[in-house]
Amino acid sequence: MTQTDERDWSDRSRELSQLLARAGLGDRAAFGRLYERTSGHLYAVVQRIQRDRAQAEDLLQEIYVSVWKAAASFDAARSQPLTWLTHIARNRAIDSLRRAQTQPRTESLSKADDDDRPEPADTLESSDPGPLELLGQASDRRELTQCMERLTPPQRQSVALAFFDGLSHAEVAEHLRQPLGTVKSWVRRALMTLKGCLDRAALGDIGGEGAR
């Protein structure tokens, strides 16, 4: 794993690293501040994978139990704190989906009047995945690695930072020292290329044109 240099970190990353270090020593106040600073971000990461709101909330609590237990093992020389936290959250969310897939499940096409979830039909009709939703759907596909290789290096790095490390577009731009508009363009083009590649893979044809 590539080593990181804390001198290149943002003020937020340095603060989170300090809070993790103190939490690793049993400082509950520091852990509480860590939760306040990161729970919104990790909840968004979980919801991109686990769409059930109640399960996502339960998962978030499980994630922070794991963080509390593992805080002492965080190594600032190996990863940034938000990357480390996102990795834990993403793995937990994917594991929850795998567990759910082993159980039979049925879902009604109608809903109660007091149910504020979107109609199943509305979900099926949506043809425009949200930011990085496409990668969330494809995170376990064997073809994903091959499709990622079709991206240009800047596109591949931007998508990896945004999805796998859970960074916002602004944070990716800061990390890569590139204009925000450029990063957004890289991510948008990368998602379009990945969608075409994964669609072809689903039809058994992984060939086709590469990233532009």
PDB file of C-alpha atoms in Angstrom:
ATOM      1  CA  MET A   1       0.000   0.000   0.000  1.00  0.00           C
ATOM      2  CA  THR A   2       1.310   3.458  -0.869  1.00  0.00           C
ATOM      3  CA  GLN A   3       2.475   5.474   2.086  1.00  0.00           C
ATOM      4  CA  THR A   4       0.877   8.854   2.738  1.00  0.00           C
ATOM      5  CA  ASP A   5       2.526  12.104   3.764  1.00  0.00           C
ATOM      6  CA  GLU A   6       0.615  14.018   6.415  1.00  0.00           C
ATOM      7  CA  ARG A   7       2.194  17.246   5.211  1.00  0.00           C
ATOM      8  CA  ASP A   8      -0.037  17.021   2.124  1.00  0.00           C
ATOM      9  CA  TRP A   9      -3.201  16.449   4.141  1.00  0.00           C
ATOM     10  CA  SER A  10      -5.996  18.964   4.571  1.00  0.00           C
ATOM     11  CA  ASP A  11      -6.687  20.451   8.019  1.00  0.00           C
ATOM     12  CA  ARG A  12      -9.734  18.197   8.260  1.00  0.00           C
ATOM     13  CA  SER A  13      -7.665  15.063   7.654  1.00  0.00           C
ATOM     14  CA  ARG A  14      -5.148  16.056  10.303  1.00  0.00           C
ATOM     15  CA  GLU A  15      -7.948  16.704  12.797  1.00  0.00           C
ATOM     16  CA  LEU A  16      -9.585  13.326  12.073  1.00  0.00           C
ATOM     17  CA  SER A  17      -6.229  11.584  12.462  1.00  0.00           C
ATOM     18  CA  GLN A  18      -5.770  13.166  15.881  1.00  0.00           C
ATOM     19  CA  LEU A  19      -9.297  12.197  16.936  1.00  0.00           C
ATOM     20  CA  LEU A  20      -8.709   8.611  15.826  1.00  0.00           C
ATOM     21  CA  ALA A  21      -5.457   8.471  17.761  1.00  0.00           C
ATOM     22  CA  ARG A  22      -7.163   9.723  20.914  1.00  0.00           C
ATOM     23  CA  ALA A  23     -10.108   7.370  20.408  1.00  0.00           C
ATOM     24  CA  GLY A  24      -7.605   4.534  20.119  1.00  0.00           C
ATOM     25  CA  LEU A  25      -6.439   5.443  23.623  1.00  0.00           C
ATOM     26  CA  GLY A  26     -10.004   5.193  24.931  1.00  0.00           C
ATOM     27  CA  ASP A  27     -10.947   8.890  24.734  1.00  0.00           C
ATOM     28  CA  ARG A  28     -14.744   8.780  24.381  1.00  0.00           C
ATOM     29  CA  ALA A  29     -15.044  12.547  23.950  1.00  0.00           C
ATOM     30  CA  ALA A  30     -12.676  12.402  20.978  1.00  0.00           C
ATOM     31  CA  PHE A  31     -14.665   9.488  19.564  1.00  0.00           C
ATOM     32  CA  GLY A  32     -17.858  11.527  19.917  1.00  0.00           C
ATOM     33  CA  ARG A  33     -16.286  14.372  17.973  1.00  0.00           C
ATOM     34  CA  LEU A  34     -15.099  11.900  15.345  1.00  0.00           C
ATOM     35  CA  TYR A  35     -18.664  10.659  14.980  1.00  0.00           C
ATOM     36  CA  GLU A  36     -19.972  14.214  14.587  1.00  0.00           C
ATOM     37  CA  ARG A  37     -17.346  15.028  11.942  1.00  0.00           C
ATOM     38  CA  THR A  38     -17.740  11.866   9.847  1.00  0.00           C
ATOM     39  CA  SER A  39     -21.129  10.196  10.393  1.00  0.00           C
ATOM     40  CA  GLY A  40     -22.869  12.177   7.644  1.00  0.00           C
ATOM     41  CA  HIS A  41     -20.230  11.177   5.127  1.00  0.00           C
ATOM     42  CA  LEU A  42     -20.215   7.501   6.133  1.00  0.00           C
ATOM     43  CA  TYR A  43     -24.008   7.353   6.130  1.00  0.00           C
ATOM     44  CA  ALA A  44     -23.968   8.624   2.525  1.00  0.00           C
ATOM     45  CA  VAL A  45     -21.407   5.945   1.633  1.00  0.00           C
ATOM     46  CA  VAL A  46     -23.599   3.247   3.187  1.00  0.00           C
ATOM     47  CA  GLN A  47     -26.781   4.482   1.497  1.00  0.00           C
ATOM     48  CA  ARG A  48     -25.188   4.348  -1.950  1.00  0.00           C
ATOM     49  CA  ILE A  49     -24.897   0.601  -1.373  1.00  0.00           C
ATOM     50  CA  GLN A  50     -27.628  -0.272   1.143  1.00  0.00           C
ATOM     51  CA  ARG A  51     -30.727   1.675   0.061  1.00  0.00           C
ATOM     52  CA  ASP A  52     -32.954   0.562   2.936  1.00  0.00           C
ATOM     53  CA  ARG A  53     -32.933   3.528   5.315  1.00  0.00           C
ATOM     54  CA  ALA A  54     -33.486   1.555   8.519  1.00  0.00           C
ATOM     55  CA  GLN A  55     -30.776  -0.963   7.652  1.00  0.00           C
ATOM     56  CA  ALA A  56     -28.402   1.844   6.665  1.00  0.00           C
ATOM     57  CA  GLU A  57     -28.917   3.486  10.066  1.00  0.00           C
ATOM     58  CA  ASP A  58     -28.306   0.180  11.865  1.00  0.00           C
ATOM     59  CA  LEU A  59     -25.203  -0.401   9.776  1.00  0.00           C
ATOM     60  CA  LEU A  60     -23.869   3.032  10.678  1.00  0.00           C
ATOM     61  CA  GLN A  61     -24.013   2.149  14.365  1.00  0.00           C
ATOM     62  CA  GLU A  62     -22.253  -1.174  13.714  1.00  0.00           C
ATOM     63  CA  ILE A  63     -19.583   0.663  11.730  1.00  0.00           C
ATOM     64  CA  TYR A  64     -18.788   3.003  14.599  1.00  0.00           C
ATOM     65  CA  VAL A  65     -18.617   0.102  17.032  1.00  0.00           C
ATOM     66  CA  SER A  66     -16.006  -1.381  14.708  1.00  0.00           C
ATOM     67  CA  VAL A  67     -14.207   1.960  14.464  1.00  0.00           C
ATOM     68  CA  TRP A  68     -14.086   2.266  18.257  1.00  0.00           C
ATOM     69  CA  LYS A  69     -12.582  -1.208  18.558  1.00  0.00           C
ATOM     70  CA  ALA A  70     -10.110  -0.706  15.708  1.00  0.00           C
ATOM     71  CA  ALA A  71      -9.139   2.951  16.217  1.00  0.00           C
ATOM     72  CA  ALA A  72      -5.798   2.028  17.765  1.00  0.00           C
ATOM     73  CA  SER A  73      -4.850   0.163  14.585  1.00  0.00           C
ATOM     74  CA  PHE A  74      -5.227   3.205  12.332  1.00  0.00           C
ATOM     75  CA  ASP A  75      -1.885   3.941  10.657  1.00  0.00           C
ATOM     76  CA  ALA A  76      -1.540   7.483   9.319  1.00  0.00           C
ATOM     77  CA  ALA A  77       1.461   6.395   7.253  1.00  0.00           C
ATOM     78  CA  ARG A  78      -0.694   4.002   5.215  1.00  0.00           C
ATOM     79  CA  SER A  79      -3.923   5.902   4.551  1.00  0.00           C
ATOM     80  CA  GLN A  80      -5.799   9.086   5.274  1.00  0.00           C
ATOM     81  CA  PRO A  81      -8.386   8.819   8.074  1.00  0.00           C
ATOM     82  CA  LEU A  82     -11.454   9.329   5.883  1.00  0.00           C
ATOM     83  CA  THR A  83     -10.166   6.712   3.443  1.00  0.00           C
ATOM     84  CA  TRP A  84      -9.730   4.249   6.303  1.00  0.00           C
ATOM     85  CA  LEU A  85     -13.190   4.983   7.704  1.00  0.00           C
ATOM     86  CA  THR A  86     -14.815   4.754   4.278  1.00  0.00           C
ATOM     87  CA  HIS A  87     -13.179   1.390   3.651  1.00  0.00           C
ATOM     88  CA  ILE A  88     -14.731   0.032   6.860  1.00  0.00           C
ATOM     89  CA  ALA A  89     -18.152   1.480   6.003  1.00  0.00           C
ATOM     90  CA  ARG A  90     -18.145   0.241   2.435  1.00  0.00           C
ATOM     91  CA  ASN A  91     -17.120  -3.290   3.397  1.00  0.00           C
ATOM     92  CA  ARG A  92     -19.844  -3.447   6.054  1.00  0.00           C
ATOM     93  CA  ALA A  93     -22.475  -2.261   3.588  1.00  0.00           C
ATOM     94  CA  ILE A  94     -21.420  -4.752   0.914  1.00  0.00           C
ATOM     95  CA  ASP A  95     -21.407  -7.560   3.481  1.00  0.00           C
ATOM     96  CA  SER A  96     -24.971  -6.644   4.468  1.00  0.00           C
ATOM     97  CA  LEU A  97     -26.083  -6.929   0.843  1.00  0.00           C
ATOM     98  CA  ARG A  98     -24.410 -10.304   0.481  1.00  0.00           C
ATOM     99  CA  ARG A  99     -26.194 -11.554   3.592  1.00  0.00           C
ATOM    100  CA  ALA A 100     -29.513 -10.259   2.286  1.00  0.00           C
ATOM    101  CA  GLN A 101     -29.008 -11.940  -1.076  1.00  0.00           C
ATOM    102  CA  THR A 102     -28.817 -15.347   0.622  1.00  0.00           C
ATOM    103  CA  GLN A 103     -32.326 -14.882   2.041  1.00  0.00           C
ATOM    104  CA  PRO A 104     -35.576 -15.141   0.037  1.00  0.00           C
ATOM    105  CA  ARG A 105     -37.235 -11.748  -0.333  1.00  0.00           C
ATOM    106  CA  THR A 106     -40.461 -10.463  -1.845  1.00  0.00           C
ATOM    107  CA  GLU A 107     -41.583  -6.865  -2.241  1.00  0.00           C
ATOM    108  CA  SER A 108     -45.057  -5.569  -2.930  1.00  0.00           C
ATOM    109  CA  LEU A 109     -45.587  -3.168  -5.840  1.00  0.00           C
ATOM    110  CA  SER A 110     -47.909  -1.111  -3.615  1.00  0.00           C
ATOM    111  CA  LYS A 111     -47.213   0.635  -0.336  1.00  0.00           C
ATOM    112  CA  ALA A 112     -49.017   1.886   2.718  1.00  0.00           C
ATOM    113  CA  ASP A 113     -50.182   5.496   2.790  1.00  0.00           C
ATOM    114  CA  ASP A 114     -47.734   6.378   5.578  1.00  0.00           C
ATOM    115  CA  ASP A 115     -44.729   4.771   3.852  1.00  0.00           C
ATOM    116  CA  ASP A 116     -42.457   7.541   2.562  1.00  0.00           C
ATOM    117  CA  ARG A 117     -40.236   5.254   0.496  1.00  0.00           C
ATOM    118  CA  PRO A 118     -40.315   5.753  -3.305  1.00  0.00           C
ATOM    119  CA  GLU A 119     -42.720   3.592  -5.280  1.00  0.00           C
ATOM    120  CA  PRO A 120     -40.969   0.486  -6.689  1.00  0.00           C
ATOM    121  CA  ALA A 121     -42.227   1.432 -10.143  1.00  0.00           C
ATOM    122  CA  ASP A 122     -40.633   4.864  -9.789  1.00  0.00           C
ATOM    123  CA  THR A 123     -37.332   3.230  -8.927  1.00  0.00           C
ATOM    124  CA  LEU A 124     -37.537   0.919 -11.952  1.00  0.00           C
ATOM    125  CA  GLU A 125     -38.334   3.796 -14.283  1.00  0.00           C
ATOM    126  CA  SER A 126     -35.262   5.809 -13.313  1.00  0.00           C
ATOM    127  CA  SER A 127     -32.667   5.559 -16.087  1.00  0.00           C
ATOM    128  CA  ASP A 128     -30.174   8.069 -14.694  1.00  0.00           C
ATOM    129  CA  PRO A 129     -28.038   6.704 -11.841  1.00  0.00           C
ATOM    130  CA  GLY A 130     -27.003   9.229  -9.237  1.00  0.00           C
ATOM    131  CA  PRO A 131     -23.354  10.156  -8.742  1.00  0.00           C
ATOM    132  CA  LEU A 132     -21.318   6.977  -8.397  1.00  0.00           C
ATOM    133  CA  GLU A 133     -24.462   4.814  -8.072  1.00  0.00           C
ATOM    134  CA  LEU A 134     -23.339   2.893 -11.129  1.00  0.00           C
ATOM    135  CA  LEU A 135     -20.165   1.780  -9.397  1.00  0.00           C
ATOM    136  CA  GLY A 136     -22.130   0.843  -6.302  1.00  0.00           C
ATOM    137  CA  GLN A 137     -24.259  -1.484  -8.392  1.00  0.00           C
ATOM    138  CA  ALA A 138     -21.192  -2.950 -10.083  1.00  0.00           C
ATOM    139  CA  SER A 139     -18.894  -3.160  -7.053  1.00  0.00           C
ATOM    140  CA  ASP A 140     -18.958  -6.980  -6.973  1.00  0.00           C
ATOM    141  CA  ARG A 141     -18.843  -7.638 -10.704  1.00  0.00           C
ATOM    142  CA  ARG A 142     -15.850  -9.453 -12.131  1.00  0.00           C
ATOM    143  CA  GLU A 143     -16.014  -7.235 -15.203  1.00  0.00           C
ATOM    144  CA  LEU A 144     -15.501  -4.030 -13.214  1.00  0.00           C
ATOM    145  CA  THR A 145     -11.730  -4.390 -13.153  1.00  0.00           C
ATOM    146  CA  GLN A 146     -11.598  -4.841 -16.925  1.00  0.00           C
ATOM    147  CA  CYS A 147     -13.863  -1.861 -17.462  1.00  0.00           C
ATOM    148  CA  MET A 148     -11.825   0.321 -15.111  1.00  0.00           C
ATOM    149  CA  GLU A 149      -8.771  -0.453 -17.243  1.00  0.00           C
ATOM    150  CA  ARG A 150     -10.516   1.203 -20.202  1.00  0.00           C
ATOM    151  CA  LEU A 151     -10.454   4.589 -18.463  1.00  0.00           C
ATOM    152  CA  THR A 152      -7.682   7.108 -18.862  1.00  0.00           C
ATOM    153  CA  PRO A 153      -5.374   7.360 -15.813  1.00  0.00           C
ATOM    154  CA  PRO A 154      -6.930  10.670 -14.607  1.00  0.00           C
ATOM    155  CA  GLN A 155     -10.454   9.246 -14.984  1.00  0.00           C
ATOM    156  CA  ARG A 156      -9.518   6.040 -13.183  1.00  0.00           C
ATOM    157  CA  GLN A 157      -7.858   7.901 -10.314  1.00  0.00           C
ATOM    158  CA  SER A 158     -10.759  10.342  -9.945  1.00  0.00           C
ATOM    159  CA  VAL A 159     -13.370   7.577  -9.815  1.00  0.00           C
ATOM    160  CA  ALA A 160     -11.271   5.518  -7.405  1.00  0.00           C
ATOM    161  CA  LEU A 161     -10.907   8.456  -5.025  1.00  0.00           C
ATOM    162  CA  ALA A 162     -14.570   9.423  -5.300  1.00  0.00           C
ATOM    163  CA  PHE A 163     -16.065   5.946  -4.956  1.00  0.00           C
ATOM    164  CA  PHE A 164     -13.597   3.674  -3.212  1.00  0.00           C
ATOM    165  CA  ASP A 165     -12.218   6.394  -0.918  1.00  0.00           C
ATOM    166  CA  GLY A 166     -15.557   8.194  -0.598  1.00  0.00           C
ATOM    167  CA  LEU A 167     -14.215  11.676  -1.344  1.00  0.00           C
ATOM    168  CA  SER A 168     -16.414  14.473  -2.665  1.00  0.00           C
ATOM    169  CA  HIS A 169     -15.603  16.053  -6.027  1.00  0.00           C
ATOM    170  CA  ALA A 170     -14.114  19.029  -4.189  1.00  0.00           C
ATOM    171  CA  GLU A 171     -11.933  16.749  -2.077  1.00  0.00           C
ATOM    172  CA  VAL A 172     -10.805  14.831  -5.166  1.00  0.00           C
ATOM    173  CA  ALA A 173      -9.882  18.130  -6.829  1.00  0.00           C
ATOM    174  CA  GLU A 174      -7.901  19.133  -3.749  1.00  0.00           C
ATOM    175  CA  HIS A 175      -6.180  15.748  -3.593  1.00  0.00           C
ATOM    176  CA  LEU A 176      -5.212  15.799  -7.281  1.00  0.00           C
ATOM    177  CA  ARG A 177      -4.504  19.555  -7.294  1.00  0.00           C
ATOM    178  CA  GLN A 178      -6.803  20.002 -10.287  1.00  0.00           C
ATOM    179  CA  PRO A 179      -9.695  22.427 -10.980  1.00  0.00           C
ATOM    180  CA  LEU A 180     -13.054  21.232  -9.697  1.00  0.00           C
ATOM    181  CA  GLY A 181     -14.607  21.479 -13.168  1.00  0.00           C
ATOM    182  CA  THR A 182     -11.886  19.260 -14.609  1.00  0.00           C
ATOM    183  CA  VAL A 183     -12.437  16.594 -11.957  1.00  0.00           C
ATOM    184  CA  LYS A 184     -16.204  16.648 -12.488  1.00  0.00           C
ATOM    185  CA  SER A 185     -15.629  16.179 -16.217  1.00  0.00           C
ATOM    186  CA  TRP A 186     -13.274  13.247 -15.608  1.00  0.00           C
ATOM    187  CA  VAL A 187     -15.782  11.533 -13.298  1.00  0.00           C
ATOM    188  CA  ARG A 188     -18.716  12.163 -15.642  1.00  0.00           C
ATOM    189  CA  ARG A 189     -16.894  10.780 -18.689  1.00  0.00           C
ATOM    190  CA  ALA A 190     -15.595   7.843 -16.662  1.00  0.00           C
ATOM    191  CA  LEU A 191     -19.096   6.892 -15.522  1.00  0.00           C
ATOM    192  CA  MET A 192     -20.371   7.074 -19.097  1.00  0.00           C
ATOM    193  CA  THR A 193     -17.549   4.812 -20.274  1.00  0.00           C
ATOM    194  CA  LEU A 194     -18.107   2.378 -17.403  1.00  0.00           C
ATOM    195  CA  LYS A 195     -21.839   2.227 -18.054  1.00  0.00           C
ATOM    196  CA  GLY A 196     -21.305   1.324 -21.696  1.00  0.00           C
ATOM    197  CA  CYS A 197     -18.648  -1.242 -20.823  1.00  0.00           C
ATOM    198  CA  LEU A 198     -20.702  -2.870 -18.055  1.00  0.00           C
ATOM    199  CA  ASP A 199     -23.806  -2.941 -20.257  1.00  0.00           C
ATOM    200  CA  ARG A 200     -21.815  -4.805 -22.908  1.00  0.00           C
ATOM    201  CA  ALA A 201     -20.393  -7.121 -20.238  1.00  0.00           C
ATOM    202  CA  ALA A 202     -23.930  -7.981 -19.108  1.00  0.00           C
ATOM    203  CA  LEU A 203     -24.649  -9.072 -22.689  1.00  0.00           C
ATOM    204  CA  GLY A 204     -21.497 -11.173 -22.768  1.00  0.00           C
ATOM    205  CA  ASP A 205     -19.525  -8.757 -24.951  1.00  0.00           C
ATOM    206  CA  ILE A 206     -16.689  -7.089 -23.060  1.00  0.00           C
ATOM    207  CA  GLY A 207     -15.217  -5.722 -26.278  1.00  0.00           C
ATOM    208  CA  GLY A 208     -15.800  -2.291 -27.721  1.00  0.00           C
ATOM    209  CA  GLU A 209     -14.160   1.068 -27.677  1.00  0.00           C
ATOM    210  CA  GLY A 210     -12.125   2.217 -24.700  1.00  0.00           C
ATOM    211  CA  ALA A 211     -12.276   5.423 -22.751  1.00  0.00           C
ATOM    212  CA  ARG A 212     -12.137   8.688 -24.605  1.00  0.00           C
TER     213      ARG A 212
END
